[in-house]
Amino acid sequence: MSTVNPVNQEKSSSYTSRFRDNKLTFLRVTNSEWIKFRSIRSNWITLALTFLVIVGFGILSASINRGGGGGGGEVRSPFDRVLTGVNLSVLIIAVFGGVFGAREYGSGMIKSSFSAVPRRLPVFFNKIILFSKAVFPTLLIAVFLAFTIGTSILKHNGTAVPKLGDPFILRALLGNIFYVLGLGLIGLSVGILVRQTAVAIAITVGGVLFLPALLGAVLPNSWHKALEYLPSNAGGAFTAPNGVSINSLSPTTGGIVFIAWIIGVFALTSFSLVKRDV
Amino acid sequence: MIEVRELSKVYGDTKAVDNVSFTVKTGVVTGFLGPNGAGKSTTMRMILGLDKPTHGDVLINGQRYVDSRTPLSLLGSLLEAKSVDKGRSAYNHLRAVGATMGIGKTRINEVIEMVGLESVKKKNAAKFSLGMSQRLGIATALLGDPEILVLDEPVNGLDPDGIMWIRNLLKDLARQGRTIFLSSHLMSEMELTAEHLIVIGKGKILADMSMHEFISRSSQNYVQVVSPQADSFVSVLTSNGGIIRTRDKNSIEVSALSSATVGDLALANQIALHQLADVAPSLESAFMELTEDQVSFHGHNAEESK
Ligand SMILES: Nc1ncnc2c1ncn2[C@@H]1O[C@H](COP(=O)(O)OP(=O)(O)OP(=O)(O)O)[C@@H](O)[C@H]1O
Ligand SMILES: [Mg+2]
């Protein structure tokens, strides 16, 4: 723009901002997202609820079937019993992700955010990081508490229980945490992609969590192999406590397929975010 | 300086902005006028890179806004007062936006004070009135002490005190050497605030000139004459090409003749004049004249719609 410069120099009176040396950086966007996150009360309520559900249902489920008398007909493993709350937390976190992703579109805040960070992607990546930083520790503590307290209740009542040191148990616990977090991240990404909370929840909860089971019931057996590659089924391969996958994917393959889904959704959202009008 | 170059935006089959080029200069307040749906907000969103141009581009001080390493201090913007998360306080909203460039609490409190929201800064933005939301939007725009301001209808919803405050604020900011680009439908306000005008209609630029030139070009200019011999002077004026706009006893409004010609005609015909004055139209009437056929949405008054 050398041809423009002489004109600019003539305007020696043009104003220089006192924040001209304050650069926009990724870490500053991290800080901005953290301020956004912590100033919304419902975020904390959701995390607390997730924690209570996992720990509470773990204790409840371990206590109620005392002596093996009550409950339904099916026999659930001690591992499944202490992690009862995780099934519900999947729903909570998937919905949380959708709400978290679509939220700024609902309020119009997204215009402020993308005016401040015009490249947009740092906002998305920081939302991913922040969501993980908030949800992962919550799940980690809740799941291990549920496991520890739940198994000690069961043990106290004479049931043989798995220990943390047993083969596959630690992996299965972490696998469950990773699965819940992963679905939350898919929800977040879909929320930003579709921009509407209700649609994001419908896609994540309906499409990702329930549709595979539904398809499994209606489609012929020849399809079942393909269905195993859907996120929820792939997740089933690494969340079981006995090292045996519930389907024909190995835990490692299941994990890789699940991660591939997350990355795929992230890529789609990134592309749309950069290309579309706000 | 904002350079808009051959900018177009098509939404489906609506051509919202149609090959528009103009420059917003440093150090003056430039007003952006146009009827509803003319393409003002769309142009402003493209300046900020929020909407992608179908064609053309915009340079902000020589660079694209997306390439700026200091977006908030380069350009502050107010697009819609509703660009705020309703679950958050005004203070935390500004904190979050400012944090992207490391702008701290001191500046946050400074802009809150500037817009007069001290007493409600910890209040949930959901509880804000239209005017309060607008003030928060203006605070957000000012946050980075920006060199350029782009404001879409900033006086919308402000009380008279607020309108006067923002008028003086914008003039002061321009005098400091900042570039200010604002749209508004309040013509009387724009007339007092802006020095330069860009008028858009149906996506095309209709005028790009100084406020003074815009108004003086209008055919709505007329000469106000008061004469005790009004009857005979009217016939003198009409026979010399003057058009009588109104006549009320001794008072005549004549257009198509300059005040000098009117004075000379009076002298030549020995007509006494008690008053002779050039009257410029308001920005409002000059604007209406220019955009008459550009208005997409016409209202109808009660008589017409019967
Ligand atoms: N996101 C969008 N999708 C589709 N059409 C749009 C969109 N935004 C604007 N338009 C259309 O583009 C045209 C210009 O709209 P714009 O909002 O820029 O007008 P404006 O000059 O700001 O009007 P107003 O004075 O009413 O604010 C209108 O016909 C509008 O319907
Ligand atoms: Mg508009």
PDB file of N, CA, C and O in Angstrom, chain B residues 185-234:
ATOM      1  N   HIS B 185     -31.699   6.846  11.493  1.00  0.00           N
ATOM      2  CA  HIS B 185     -32.884   7.326  10.786  1.00  0.00           C
ATOM      3  C   HIS B 185     -33.340   8.674  11.343  1.00  0.00           C
ATOM      4  O   HIS B 185     -34.295   9.258  10.849  1.00  0.00           O
ATOM      5  N   LEU B 186     -32.651   9.142  12.388  1.00  0.00           N
ATOM      6  CA  LEU B 186     -33.035  10.428  12.973  1.00  0.00           C
ATOM      7  C   LEU B 186     -32.316  11.546  12.238  1.00  0.00           C
ATOM      8  O   LEU B 186     -31.167  11.877  12.522  1.00  0.00           O
ATOM      9  N   MET B 187     -33.022  12.141  11.264  1.00  0.00           N
ATOM     10  CA  MET B 187     -32.387  13.107  10.376  1.00  0.00           C
ATOM     11  C   MET B 187     -31.920  14.355  11.107  1.00  0.00           C
ATOM     12  O   MET B 187     -30.839  14.874  10.841  1.00  0.00           O
ATOM     13  N   SER B 188     -32.737  14.836  12.033  1.00  0.00           N
ATOM     14  CA  SER B 188     -32.367  16.080  12.726  1.00  0.00           C
ATOM     15  C   SER B 188     -31.081  15.838  13.513  1.00  0.00           C
ATOM     16  O   SER B 188     -30.212  16.705  13.604  1.00  0.00           O
ATOM     17  N   GLU B 189     -30.961  14.625  14.053  1.00  0.00           N
ATOM     18  CA  GLU B 189     -29.782  14.275  14.829  1.00  0.00           C
ATOM     19  C   GLU B 189     -28.557  14.169  13.928  1.00  0.00           C
ATOM     20  O   GLU B 189     -27.477  14.681  14.231  1.00  0.00           O
ATOM     21  N   MET B 190     -28.763  13.499  12.795  1.00  0.00           N
ATOM     22  CA  MET B 190     -27.670  13.310  11.848  1.00  0.00           C
ATOM     23  C   MET B 190     -27.176  14.661  11.353  1.00  0.00           C
ATOM     24  O   MET B 190     -25.977  14.888  11.198  1.00  0.00           O
ATOM     25  N   GLU B 191     -28.113  15.571  11.118  1.00  0.00           N
ATOM     26  CA  GLU B 191     -27.768  16.901  10.617  1.00  0.00           C
ATOM     27  C   GLU B 191     -26.834  17.622  11.591  1.00  0.00           C
ATOM     28  O   GLU B 191     -25.940  18.353  11.184  1.00  0.00           O
ATOM     29  N   LEU B 192     -27.041  17.375  12.888  1.00  0.00           N
ATOM     30  CA  LEU B 192     -26.221  18.041  13.894  1.00  0.00           C
ATOM     31  C   LEU B 192     -24.885  17.350  14.115  1.00  0.00           C
ATOM     32  O   LEU B 192     -23.950  17.945  14.620  1.00  0.00           O
ATOM     33  N   THR B 193     -24.829  16.045  13.785  1.00  0.00           N
ATOM     34  CA  THR B 193     -23.638  15.266  14.140  1.00  0.00           C
ATOM     35  C   THR B 193     -22.664  15.078  12.984  1.00  0.00           C
ATOM     36  O   THR B 193     -21.454  15.200  13.158  1.00  0.00           O
ATOM     37  N   ALA B 194     -23.206  14.760  11.791  1.00  0.00           N
ATOM     38  CA  ALA B 194     -22.329  14.337  10.701  1.00  0.00           C
ATOM     39  C   ALA B 194     -21.851  15.508   9.844  1.00  0.00           C
ATOM     40  O   ALA B 194     -22.586  16.469   9.626  1.00  0.00           O
ATOM     41  N   GLU B 195     -20.628  15.386   9.372  1.00  0.00           N
ATOM     42  CA  GLU B 195     -20.096  16.383   8.442  1.00  0.00           C
ATOM     43  C   GLU B 195     -20.180  15.893   7.016  1.00  0.00           C
ATOM     44  O   GLU B 195     -20.252  16.668   6.075  1.00  0.00           O
ATOM     45  N   HIS B 196     -20.075  14.572   6.896  1.00  0.00           N
ATOM     46  CA  HIS B 196     -20.077  13.970   5.566  1.00  0.00           C
ATOM     47  C   HIS B 196     -21.216  12.951   5.505  1.00  0.00           C
ATOM     48  O   HIS B 196     -21.583  12.389   6.521  1.00  0.00           O
ATOM     49  N   LEU B 197     -21.756  12.745   4.314  1.00  0.00           N
ATOM     50  CA  LEU B 197     -22.882  11.819   4.181  1.00  0.00           C
ATOM     51  C   LEU B 197     -22.638  10.812   3.075  1.00  0.00           C
ATOM     52  O   LEU B 197     -22.109  11.150   2.015  1.00  0.00           O
ATOM     53  N   ILE B 198     -23.046   9.577   3.360  1.00  0.00           N
ATOM     54  CA  ILE B 198     -23.116   8.586   2.301  1.00  0.00           C
ATOM     55  C   ILE B 198     -24.542   8.056   2.323  1.00  0.00           C
ATOM     56  O   ILE B 198     -25.042   7.641   3.367  1.00  0.00           O
ATOM     57  N   VAL B 199     -25.220   8.160   1.177  1.00  0.00           N
ATOM     58  CA  VAL B 199     -26.620   7.753   1.120  1.00  0.00           C
ATOM     59  C   VAL B 199     -26.728   6.524   0.237  1.00  0.00           C
ATOM     60  O   VAL B 199     -26.187   6.487  -0.866  1.00  0.00           O
ATOM     61  N   ILE B 200     -27.419   5.521   0.749  1.00  0.00           N
ATOM     62  CA  ILE B 200     -27.585   4.279   0.006  1.00  0.00           C
ATOM     63  C   ILE B 200     -29.078   4.014  -0.185  1.00  0.00           C
ATOM     64  O   ILE B 200     -29.890   4.358   0.664  1.00  0.00           O
ATOM     65  N   GLY B 201     -29.434   3.482  -1.339  1.00  0.00           N
ATOM     66  CA  GLY B 201     -30.828   3.129  -1.614  1.00  0.00           C
ATOM     67  C   GLY B 201     -30.847   1.879  -2.455  1.00  0.00           C
ATOM     68  O   GLY B 201     -30.132   1.792  -3.449  1.00  0.00           O
ATOM     69  N   LYS B 202     -31.609   0.901  -2.032  1.00  0.00           N
ATOM     70  CA  LYS B 202     -31.683  -0.384  -2.737  1.00  0.00           C
ATOM     71  C   LYS B 202     -30.302  -0.929  -3.090  1.00  0.00           C
ATOM     72  O   LYS B 202     -30.047  -1.398  -4.200  1.00  0.00           O
ATOM     73  N   GLY B 203     -29.383  -0.812  -2.152  1.00  0.00           N
ATOM     74  CA  GLY B 203     -28.057  -1.415  -2.322  1.00  0.00           C
ATOM     75  C   GLY B 203     -27.072  -0.596  -3.127  1.00  0.00           C
ATOM     76  O   GLY B 203     -25.934  -1.002  -3.305  1.00  0.00           O
ATOM     77  N   LYS B 204     -27.500   0.576  -3.634  1.00  0.00           N
ATOM     78  CA  LYS B 204     -26.578   1.392  -4.442  1.00  0.00           C
ATOM     79  C   LYS B 204     -26.340   2.744  -3.776  1.00  0.00           C
ATOM     80  O   LYS B 204     -27.217   3.284  -3.112  1.00  0.00           O
ATOM     81  N   ILE B 205     -25.142   3.294  -4.010  1.00  0.00           N
ATOM     82  CA  ILE B 205     -24.824   4.601  -3.430  1.00  0.00           C
ATOM     83  C   ILE B 205     -25.548   5.697  -4.222  1.00  0.00           C
ATOM     84  O   ILE B 205     -25.406   5.794  -5.440  1.00  0.00           O
ATOM     85  N   LEU B 206     -26.302   6.521  -3.511  1.00  0.00           N
ATOM     86  CA  LEU B 206     -27.039   7.609  -4.176  1.00  0.00           C
ATOM     87  C   LEU B 206     -26.304   8.938  -4.025  1.00  0.00           C
ATOM     88  O   LEU B 206     -26.442   9.828  -4.853  1.00  0.00           O
ATOM     89  N   ALA B 207     -25.556   9.077  -2.934  1.00  0.00           N
ATOM     90  CA  ALA B 207     -24.829  10.329  -2.734  1.00  0.00           C
ATOM     91  C   ALA B 207     -23.660  10.075  -1.805  1.00  0.00           C
ATOM     92  O   ALA B 207     -23.735   9.238  -0.919  1.00  0.00           O
ATOM     93  N   ASP B 208     -22.545  10.774  -2.048  1.00  0.00           N
ATOM     94  CA  ASP B 208     -21.354  10.675  -1.208  1.00  0.00           C
ATOM     95  C   ASP B 208     -20.739  12.063  -1.223  1.00  0.00           C
ATOM     96  O   ASP B 208     -19.985  12.413  -2.119  1.00  0.00           O
ATOM     97  N   MET B 209     -21.144  12.910  -0.285  1.00  0.00           N
ATOM     98  CA  MET B 209     -20.693  14.316  -0.293  1.00  0.00           C
ATOM     99  C   MET B 209     -20.837  14.917   1.096  1.00  0.00           C
ATOM    100  O   MET B 209     -21.359  14.274   1.997  1.00  0.00           O
ATOM    101  N   SER B 210     -20.348  16.151   1.231  1.00  0.00           N
ATOM    102  CA  SER B 210     -20.458  16.793   2.537  1.00  0.00           C
ATOM    103  C   SER B 210     -21.914  17.121   2.839  1.00  0.00           C
ATOM    104  O   SER B 210     -22.734  17.258   1.933  1.00  0.00           O
ATOM    105  N   MET B 211     -22.211  17.210   4.111  1.00  0.00           N
ATOM    106  CA  MET B 211     -23.570  17.544   4.544  1.00  0.00           C
ATOM    107  C   MET B 211     -24.017  18.847   3.884  1.00  0.00           C
ATOM    108  O   MET B 211     -25.138  18.967   3.384  1.00  0.00           O
ATOM    109  N   HIS B 212     -23.125  19.824   3.869  1.00  0.00           N
ATOM    110  CA  HIS B 212     -23.454  21.132   3.326  1.00  0.00           C
ATOM    111  C   HIS B 212     -23.832  21.029   1.848  1.00  0.00           C
ATOM    112  O   HIS B 212     -24.863  21.545   1.415  1.00  0.00           O
ATOM    113  N   GLU B 213     -23.005  20.300   1.110  1.00  0.00           N
ATOM    114  CA  GLU B 213     -23.266  20.165  -0.319  1.00  0.00           C
ATOM    115  C   GLU B 213     -24.574  19.410  -0.558  1.00  0.00           C
ATOM    116  O   GLU B 213     -25.373  19.767  -1.428  1.00  0.00           O
ATOM    117  N   PHE B 214     -24.796  18.385   0.233  1.00  0.00           N
ATOM    118  CA  PHE B 214     -26.002  17.570   0.076  1.00  0.00           C
ATOM    119  C   PHE B 214     -27.254  18.427   0.224  1.00  0.00           C
ATOM    120  O   PHE B 214     -28.185  18.361  -0.577  1.00  0.00           O
ATOM    121  N   ILE B 215     -27.241  19.259   1.245  1.00  0.00           N
ATOM    122  CA  ILE B 215     -28.420  20.082   1.506  1.00  0.00           C
ATOM    123  C   ILE B 215     -28.567  21.191   0.467  1.00  0.00           C
ATOM    124  O   ILE B 215     -29.665  21.462  -0.027  1.00  0.00           O
ATOM    125  N   SER B 216     -27.432  21.788   0.079  1.00  0.00           N
ATOM    126  CA  SER B 216     -27.565  22.920  -0.840  1.00  0.00           C
ATOM    127  C   SER B 216     -27.901  22.461  -2.263  1.00  0.00           C
ATOM    128  O   SER B 216     -28.399  23.245  -3.068  1.00  0.00           O
ATOM    129  N   ARG B 217     -27.661  21.187  -2.553  1.00  0.00           N
ATOM    130  CA  ARG B 217     -28.020  20.682  -3.876  1.00  0.00           C
ATOM    131  C   ARG B 217     -29.509  20.424  -4.023  1.00  0.00           C
ATOM    132  O   ARG B 217     -30.009  20.232  -5.128  1.00  0.00           O
ATOM    133  N   SER B 218     -30.177  20.369  -2.916  1.00  0.00           N
ATOM    134  CA  SER B 218     -31.585  19.998  -2.952  1.00  0.00           C
ATOM    135  C   SER B 218     -32.419  21.063  -3.652  1.00  0.00           C
ATOM    136  O   SER B 218     -32.180  22.249  -3.495  1.00  0.00           O
ATOM    137  N   SER B 219     -33.410  20.652  -4.423  1.00  0.00           N
ATOM    138  CA  SER B 219     -34.311  21.603  -5.074  1.00  0.00           C
ATOM    139  C   SER B 219     -35.283  22.193  -4.064  1.00  0.00           C
ATOM    140  O   SER B 219     -36.114  23.020  -4.390  1.00  0.00           O
ATOM    141  N   GLN B 220     -35.179  21.729  -2.835  1.00  0.00           N
ATOM    142  CA  GLN B 220     -36.064  22.230  -1.791  1.00  0.00           C
ATOM    143  C   GLN B 220     -35.593  23.594  -1.262  1.00  0.00           C
ATOM    144  O   GLN B 220     -36.224  24.156  -0.388  1.00  0.00           O
ATOM    145  N   ASN B 221     -34.480  24.095  -1.802  1.00  0.00           N
ATOM    146  CA  ASN B 221     -34.052  25.431  -1.414  1.00  0.00           C
ATOM    147  C   ASN B 221     -35.069  26.465  -1.904  1.00  0.00           C
ATOM    148  O   ASN B 221     -35.621  26.327  -2.982  1.00  0.00           O
ATOM    149  N   TYR B 222     -35.290  27.500  -1.108  1.00  0.00           N
ATOM    150  CA  TYR B 222     -36.175  28.561  -1.596  1.00  0.00           C
ATOM    151  C   TYR B 222     -35.774  29.899  -0.986  1.00  0.00           C
ATOM    152  O   TYR B 222     -34.911  29.954  -0.089  1.00  0.00           O
ATOM    153  N   VAL B 223     -36.384  30.953  -1.519  1.00  0.00           N
ATOM    154  CA  VAL B 223     -36.111  32.294  -1.012  1.00  0.00           C
ATOM    155  C   VAL B 223     -37.374  32.804  -0.330  1.00  0.00           C
ATOM    156  O   VAL B 223     -38.473  32.684  -0.868  1.00  0.00           O
ATOM    157  N   GLN B 224     -37.170  33.305   0.860  1.00  0.00           N
ATOM    158  CA  GLN B 224     -38.284  33.825   1.649  1.00  0.00           C
ATOM    159  C   GLN B 224     -38.349  35.347   1.459  1.00  0.00           C
ATOM    160  O   GLN B 224     -37.355  36.041   1.672  1.00  0.00           O
ATOM    161  N   VAL B 225     -39.497  35.839   1.000  1.00  0.00           N
ATOM    162  CA  VAL B 225     -39.649  37.282   0.744  1.00  0.00           C
ATOM    163  C   VAL B 225     -40.848  37.818   1.513  1.00  0.00           C
ATOM    164  O   VAL B 225     -41.893  37.166   1.548  1.00  0.00           O
ATOM    165  N   VAL B 226     -40.695  38.984   2.133  1.00  0.00           N
ATOM    166  CA  VAL B 226     -41.850  39.672   2.693  1.00  0.00           C
ATOM    167  C   VAL B 226     -41.927  41.050   2.034  1.00  0.00           C
ATOM    168  O   VAL B 226     -40.942  41.784   2.019  1.00  0.00           O
ATOM    169  N   SER B 227     -43.094  41.338   1.450  1.00  0.00           N
ATOM    170  CA  SER B 227     -43.239  42.617   0.754  1.00  0.00           C
ATOM    171  C   SER B 227     -44.671  43.118   0.895  1.00  0.00           C
ATOM    172  O   SER B 227     -45.622  42.344   0.805  1.00  0.00           O
ATOM    173  N   PRO B 228     -44.854  44.429   1.121  1.00  0.00           N
ATOM    174  CA  PRO B 228     -46.214  44.978   1.197  1.00  0.00           C
ATOM    175  C   PRO B 228     -46.919  44.942  -0.161  1.00  0.00           C
ATOM    176  O   PRO B 228     -48.134  45.032  -0.242  1.00  0.00           O
ATOM    177  N   GLN B 229     -46.127  44.812  -1.251  1.00  0.00           N
ATOM    178  CA  GLN B 229     -46.732  44.751  -2.598  1.00  0.00           C
ATOM    179  C   GLN B 229     -46.685  43.319  -3.125  1.00  0.00           C
ATOM    180  O   GLN B 229     -46.312  43.065  -4.267  1.00  0.00           O
ATOM    181  N   ALA B 230     -47.037  42.405  -2.282  1.00  0.00           N
ATOM    182  CA  ALA B 230     -46.875  40.980  -2.607  1.00  0.00           C
ATOM    183  C   ALA B 230     -47.609  40.608  -3.883  1.00  0.00           C
ATOM    184  O   ALA B 230     -47.085  39.859  -4.713  1.00  0.00           O
ATOM    185  N   ASP B 231     -48.799  41.111  -4.062  1.00  0.00           N
ATOM    186  CA  ASP B 231     -49.597  40.739  -5.242  1.00  0.00           C
ATOM    187  C   ASP B 231     -48.854  41.010  -6.545  1.00  0.00           C
ATOM    188  O   ASP B 231     -48.704  40.132  -7.384  1.00  0.00           O
ATOM    189  N   SER B 232     -48.370  42.245  -6.692  1.00  0.00           N
ATOM    190  CA  SER B 232     -47.687  42.550  -7.950  1.00  0.00           C
ATOM    191  C   SER B 232     -46.338  41.843  -8.047  1.00  0.00           C
ATOM    192  O   SER B 232     -45.910  41.447  -9.132  1.00  0.00           O
ATOM    193  N   PHE B 233     -45.673  41.633  -6.873  1.00  0.00           N
ATOM    194  CA  PHE B 233     -44.370  40.972  -6.921  1.00  0.00           C
ATOM    195  C   PHE B 233     -44.495  39.510  -7.345  1.00  0.00           C
ATOM    196  O   PHE B 233     -43.638  38.992  -8.057  1.00  0.00           O
ATOM    197  N   VAL B 234     -45.577  38.867  -6.963  1.00  0.00           N
ATOM    198  CA  VAL B 234     -45.798  37.474  -7.365  1.00  0.00           C
ATOM    199  C   VAL B 234     -45.815  37.362  -8.888  1.00  0.00           C
ATOM    200  O   VAL B 234     -45.169  36.484  -9.467  1.00  0.00           O
TER     201      VAL B 234
END
